[in-house]
Coordinates of C-alpha atoms in Angstrom, one line a residue:
Chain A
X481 CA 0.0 0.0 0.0
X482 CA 1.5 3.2 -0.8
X483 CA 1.3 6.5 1.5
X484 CA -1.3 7.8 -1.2
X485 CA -3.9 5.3 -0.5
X486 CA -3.4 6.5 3.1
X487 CA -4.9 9.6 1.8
X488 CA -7.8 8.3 -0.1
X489 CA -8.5 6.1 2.8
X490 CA -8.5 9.3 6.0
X491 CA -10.2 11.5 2.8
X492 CA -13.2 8.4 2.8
X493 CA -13.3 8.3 6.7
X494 CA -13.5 11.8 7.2
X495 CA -16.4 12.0 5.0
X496 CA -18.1 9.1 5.9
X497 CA -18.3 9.8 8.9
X498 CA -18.8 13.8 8.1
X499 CA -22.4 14.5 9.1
X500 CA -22.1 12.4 12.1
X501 CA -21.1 15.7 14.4
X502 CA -23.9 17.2 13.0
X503 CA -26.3 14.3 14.3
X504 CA -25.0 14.5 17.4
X505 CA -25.6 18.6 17.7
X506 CA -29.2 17.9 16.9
X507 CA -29.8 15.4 18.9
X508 CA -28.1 17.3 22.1
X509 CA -29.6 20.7 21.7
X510 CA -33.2 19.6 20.2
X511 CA -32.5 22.7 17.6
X512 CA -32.4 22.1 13.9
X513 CA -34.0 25.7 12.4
X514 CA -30.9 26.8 10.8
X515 CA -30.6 23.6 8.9
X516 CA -31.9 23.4 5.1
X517 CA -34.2 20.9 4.6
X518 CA -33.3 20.7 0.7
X519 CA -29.5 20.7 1.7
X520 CA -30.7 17.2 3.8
X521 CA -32.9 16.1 0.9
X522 CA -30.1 16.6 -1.9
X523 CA -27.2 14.6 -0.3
X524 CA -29.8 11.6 0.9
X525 CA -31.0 11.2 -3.1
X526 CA -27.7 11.4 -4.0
X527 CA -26.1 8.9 -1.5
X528 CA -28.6 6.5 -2.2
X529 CA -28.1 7.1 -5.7
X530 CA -24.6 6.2 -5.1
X531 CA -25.2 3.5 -3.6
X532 CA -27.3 2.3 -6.1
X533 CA -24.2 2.8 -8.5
X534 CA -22.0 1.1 -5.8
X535 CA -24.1 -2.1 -6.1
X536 CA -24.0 -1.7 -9.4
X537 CA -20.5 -1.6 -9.8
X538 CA -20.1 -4.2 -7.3
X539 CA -17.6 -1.8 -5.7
X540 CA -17.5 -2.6 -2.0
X541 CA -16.1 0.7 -0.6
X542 CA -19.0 3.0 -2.6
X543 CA -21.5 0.5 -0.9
X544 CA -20.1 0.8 2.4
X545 CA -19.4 4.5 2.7
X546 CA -22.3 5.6 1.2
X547 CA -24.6 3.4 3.3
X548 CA -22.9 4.6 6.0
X549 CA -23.7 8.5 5.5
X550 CA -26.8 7.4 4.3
X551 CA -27.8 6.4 7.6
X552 CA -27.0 9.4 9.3
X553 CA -28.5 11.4 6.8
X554 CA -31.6 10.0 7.3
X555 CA -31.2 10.0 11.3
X556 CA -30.7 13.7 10.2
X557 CA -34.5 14.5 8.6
X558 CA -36.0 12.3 11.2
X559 CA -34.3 14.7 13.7
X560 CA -34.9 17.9 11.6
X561 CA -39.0 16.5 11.0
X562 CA -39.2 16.1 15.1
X563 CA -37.5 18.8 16.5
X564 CA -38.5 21.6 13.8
X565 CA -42.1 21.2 14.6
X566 CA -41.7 21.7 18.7
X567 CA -39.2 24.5 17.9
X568 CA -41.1 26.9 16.0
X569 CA -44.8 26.5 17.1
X570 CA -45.2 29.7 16.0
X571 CA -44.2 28.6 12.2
X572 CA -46.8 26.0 11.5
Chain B
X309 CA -23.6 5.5 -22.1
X310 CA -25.5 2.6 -19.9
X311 CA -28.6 3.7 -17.9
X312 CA -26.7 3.1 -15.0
X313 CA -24.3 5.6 -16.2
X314 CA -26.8 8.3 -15.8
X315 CA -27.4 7.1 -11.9
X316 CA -23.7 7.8 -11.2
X317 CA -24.0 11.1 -13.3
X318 CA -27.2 12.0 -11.2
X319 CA -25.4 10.7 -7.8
X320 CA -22.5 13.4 -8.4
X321 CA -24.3 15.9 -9.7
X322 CA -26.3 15.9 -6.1
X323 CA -23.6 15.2 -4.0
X324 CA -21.3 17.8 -5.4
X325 CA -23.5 20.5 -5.1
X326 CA -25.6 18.6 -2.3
X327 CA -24.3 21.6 0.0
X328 CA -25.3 24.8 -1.5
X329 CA -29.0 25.0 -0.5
X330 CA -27.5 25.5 3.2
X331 CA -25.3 28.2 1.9
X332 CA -28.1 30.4 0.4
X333 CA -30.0 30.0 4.0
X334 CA -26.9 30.5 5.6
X335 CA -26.8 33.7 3.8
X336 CA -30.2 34.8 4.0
X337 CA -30.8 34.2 7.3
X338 CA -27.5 35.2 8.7
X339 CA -28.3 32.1 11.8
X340 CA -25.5 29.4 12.1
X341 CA -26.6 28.6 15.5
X342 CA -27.9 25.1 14.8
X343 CA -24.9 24.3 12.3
X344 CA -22.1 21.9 13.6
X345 CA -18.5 23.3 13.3
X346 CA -17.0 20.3 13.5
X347 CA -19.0 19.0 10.8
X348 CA -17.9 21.4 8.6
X349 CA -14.2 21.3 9.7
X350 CA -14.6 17.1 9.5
X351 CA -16.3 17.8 5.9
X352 CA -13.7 20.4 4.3
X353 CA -10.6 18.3 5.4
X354 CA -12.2 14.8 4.0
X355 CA -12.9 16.8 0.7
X356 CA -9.7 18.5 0.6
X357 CA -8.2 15.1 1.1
X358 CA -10.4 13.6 -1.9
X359 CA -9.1 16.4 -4.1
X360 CA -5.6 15.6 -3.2
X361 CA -6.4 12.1 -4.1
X362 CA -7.9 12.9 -7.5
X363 CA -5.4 14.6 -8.3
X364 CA -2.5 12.1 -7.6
X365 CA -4.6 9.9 -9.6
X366 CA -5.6 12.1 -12.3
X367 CA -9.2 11.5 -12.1
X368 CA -10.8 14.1 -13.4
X369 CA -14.4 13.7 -12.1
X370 CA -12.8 13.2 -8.5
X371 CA -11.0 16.7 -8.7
X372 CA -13.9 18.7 -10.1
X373 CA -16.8 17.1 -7.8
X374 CA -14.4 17.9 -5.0
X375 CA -13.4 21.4 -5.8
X376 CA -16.7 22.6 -6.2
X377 CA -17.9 20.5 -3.0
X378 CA -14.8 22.1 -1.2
X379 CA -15.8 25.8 -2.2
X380 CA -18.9 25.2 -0.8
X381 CA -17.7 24.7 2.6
X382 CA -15.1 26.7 2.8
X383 CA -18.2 29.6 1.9
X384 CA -19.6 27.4 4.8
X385 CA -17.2 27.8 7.0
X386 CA -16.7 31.6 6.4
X387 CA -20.7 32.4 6.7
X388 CA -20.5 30.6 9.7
X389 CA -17.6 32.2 11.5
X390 CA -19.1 35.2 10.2
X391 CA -22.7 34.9 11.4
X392 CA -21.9 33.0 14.7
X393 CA -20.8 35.7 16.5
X394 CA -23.3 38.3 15.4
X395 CA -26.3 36.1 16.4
X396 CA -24.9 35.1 19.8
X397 CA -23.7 37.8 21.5
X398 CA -25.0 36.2 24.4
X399 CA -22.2 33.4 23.8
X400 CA -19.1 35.1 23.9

């Protein structure tokens, strides 16, 4: 393995594992109104569509990174869905 | 060009801009608050990473997903440094 792989390897963890923090703010502080619902709707369609590919392509690092994010991304609209609605009662 | 081309093509076209509807609220709104600096920081070093990687392997789809990815959340980053002061003076 060469030190370059190292590289692709942390730049796949780090992303993987990217919206993780974010899941755990949410959950903590029960606020999610400065988040963008589309922002959370874009990257889930186009992780699953990547996943989709991964399968595809029978390429087990797209399968398992993607499914990966994909899983906190949609811990992330569950989240968003709950907490936005008994944030803002004034917005509904 | 297979069908399942155009999956891949629609998978990268969502990811890679998958953060820019959070930018234009970010920018609107001028509130951060909920947003996860971590996440971001945890985001922009995987991408910068990736980009790296595409480049030491000349992949061309790899370097231009992640540069525009990477702009986006270093415009991120910026809005919220900039805005997460402003809207928590309480914080400081």
């Amino acid at each position: 393995m060469e030190a370059w792989d190292l590289v692709g390897i942390a730049a796949g963890s780090l992303t993987m594992f990217g919206f993780y923090p974010q899941i755990i703010k949410m959950y903590r502080t029960k606020l999610v109104g400065d988040l963008s619902l589309p922002m959370l709707l874009q990257y889930t369609t186009g992780i699953f569509l990547w996943l989709l590919y991964g399968i595809y392509l029978n390429n087990t690092i797209l399968i398992v990174s993607n499914a990966v994010s994909l899983a906190s991304f949609l811990c992330g609209i569950a989240l968003y869905l709950k907490y936005n609605n008994k944030s803002r009662p004034a917005d509904r």
